[in-house]
XYZ file of N, CA and C in Angstrom:
183
model
N 148.193 129.917 148.892
C 147.462 129.082 147.964
C 148.108 127.679 147.797
N 149.447 127.631 147.910
C 150.026 126.284 147.843
C 149.524 125.420 149.047
N 149.358 126.105 150.322
C 148.955 125.421 151.352
C 147.643 124.689 151.186
N 146.665 125.361 150.461
C 145.372 124.930 150.216
C 145.491 123.754 149.256
N 146.261 123.895 148.218
C 146.496 122.821 147.275
C 147.076 121.664 147.880
N 148.000 121.740 148.902
C 148.625 120.602 149.518
C 147.626 119.938 150.401
N 146.784 120.759 151.134
C 145.824 119.901 151.883
C 144.757 119.262 151.051
N 144.393 119.736 150.009
C 143.370 119.123 149.130
C 143.944 117.919 148.414
N 145.261 117.908 148.082
C 145.839 116.754 147.566
C 146.108 115.607 148.719
N 146.331 116.182 149.909
C 146.553 115.110 151.028
C 145.188 114.453 151.258
N 144.090 115.153 151.289
C 142.665 114.615 151.546
C 142.455 113.687 150.464
N 142.701 113.992 149.118
C 142.497 113.171 147.973
C 143.366 111.851 148.069
N 144.538 112.049 148.660
C 145.347 110.896 148.705
C 144.753 109.980 149.801
N 144.266 110.497 150.833
C 143.652 109.740 151.975
C 142.421 108.906 151.453
N 141.539 109.618 150.627
C 140.341 109.083 150.087
C 140.746 107.928 149.178
N 141.751 108.089 148.368
C 142.034 106.986 147.400
C 142.710 105.854 148.164
N 143.460 106.072 149.298
C 144.046 104.942 150.003
C 142.874 104.149 150.669
N 141.825 104.949 151.190
C 140.717 104.353 151.877
C 139.996 103.404 150.900
N 139.710 103.902 149.714
C 139.019 103.050 148.714
C 139.903 101.957 148.235
N 141.216 102.178 148.186
C 142.012 101.094 147.892
C 142.062 99.919 148.838
N 142.091 100.236 150.132
C 141.930 99.174 151.100
C 140.700 98.559 151.178
N 139.633 99.341 150.852
C 138.236 98.765 150.793
C 138.188 97.833 149.653
N 138.709 98.170 148.540
C 138.905 97.221 147.337
C 139.710 95.946 147.671
N 140.680 96.049 148.431
C 141.440 94.857 148.682
C 140.685 93.962 149.557
N 139.904 94.455 150.413
C 139.239 93.556 151.411
C 137.992 93.107 150.840
N 137.232 93.888 150.002
C 135.838 93.539 149.417
C 135.902 92.944 148.109
N 136.897 93.370 147.382
C 137.038 92.991 146.053
C 136.269 93.776 144.936
N 135.442 94.696 145.438
C 134.694 95.605 144.599
C 134.755 96.977 145.320
N 134.381 97.907 144.519
C 134.214 99.309 145.081
C 132.724 99.657 145.515
N 132.561 100.538 146.409
C 131.038 100.767 146.691
C 130.409 101.576 145.432
N 129.164 101.527 145.344
C 128.422 102.061 144.183
C 128.492 103.666 144.346
N 128.681 104.182 145.561
C 128.788 105.613 145.670
C 130.156 106.266 145.516
N 131.143 105.516 145.011
C 132.420 106.034 144.878
C 132.437 107.197 143.979
N 131.797 107.074 142.790
C 131.796 108.210 141.891
C 131.205 109.466 142.397
N 130.057 109.260 143.178
C 129.375 110.355 143.804
C 130.407 111.074 144.813
N 131.163 110.349 145.626
C 132.061 110.858 146.582
C 133.201 111.724 145.760
N 133.670 111.020 144.729
C 134.723 111.781 143.922
C 134.177 113.054 143.284
N 133.006 112.958 142.785
C 132.424 114.222 142.132
C 132.137 115.304 143.158
N 131.573 114.948 144.258
C 131.486 115.899 145.441
C 132.719 116.516 145.815
N 133.791 115.777 145.954
C 134.994 116.298 146.412
C 135.665 117.178 145.323
N 135.522 116.861 144.102
C 135.954 117.749 142.995
C 135.294 119.116 143.014
N 133.942 119.145 143.270
C 133.198 120.308 143.225
C 133.676 121.190 144.512
N 133.925 120.537 145.680
C 134.502 121.160 146.899
C 135.768 121.841 146.505
N 136.653 121.091 145.934
C 138.023 121.548 145.546
C 137.938 122.734 144.705
N 137.122 122.613 143.616
C 136.988 123.828 142.676
C 136.425 125.021 143.285
N 135.339 124.974 144.183
C 134.812 126.057 144.870
C 135.804 126.632 145.816
N 136.597 125.842 146.583
C 137.570 126.254 147.479
C 138.608 127.169 146.622
N 139.248 126.620 145.548
C 140.209 127.273 144.815
C 139.589 128.755 144.237
N 138.299 128.666 143.756
C 137.705 129.896 143.118
C 137.573 130.923 144.220
N 137.067 130.544 145.444
C 136.925 131.440 146.572
C 138.394 132.018 147.057
N 139.363 131.062 146.978
C 140.766 131.635 147.429
C 141.237 132.485 146.429
N 141.001 132.345 145.134
C 141.512 133.272 144.148
C 140.844 134.658 144.198
N 139.490 134.616 144.430
C 138.612 135.796 144.549
C 139.037 136.570 145.667
N 139.192 135.934 146.874
C 139.393 136.810 148.099
C 140.881 137.119 148.335
N 141.739 136.639 147.446
C 143.172 136.913 147.732
C 143.425 138.420 147.521
N 144.198 139.064 148.439
C 144.567 140.415 148.255
C 145.453 140.591 147.007
N 145.307 141.836 146.232
C 145.937 142.037 145.005
C 147.346 142.059 145.005
N 147.896 142.449 146.286
C 149.402 142.661 146.339
C 150.143 141.529 146.873
N 149.446 140.386 147.138
C 150.023 139.269 147.791
C 151.045 138.586 146.877
N 152.213 138.426 147.409
C 153.389 137.788 146.680
C 153.437 136.296 146.855
N 152.827 135.566 147.769
C 152.922 134.062 148.055
C 152.419 133.348 146.921
């Protein structure tokens, strides 16, 4: 589970860095930035829920 969290945080950091670079170059953020953030949040939540549901009961990791 920690691997999944690390991957999700790494992808989020890359998205933030990309939007930061875009902001530095253009001076504004695209209008669809909130849609992208919301979509990514839903994907992360669904991934975590599925991971918790499908995890074997005796797993110690």
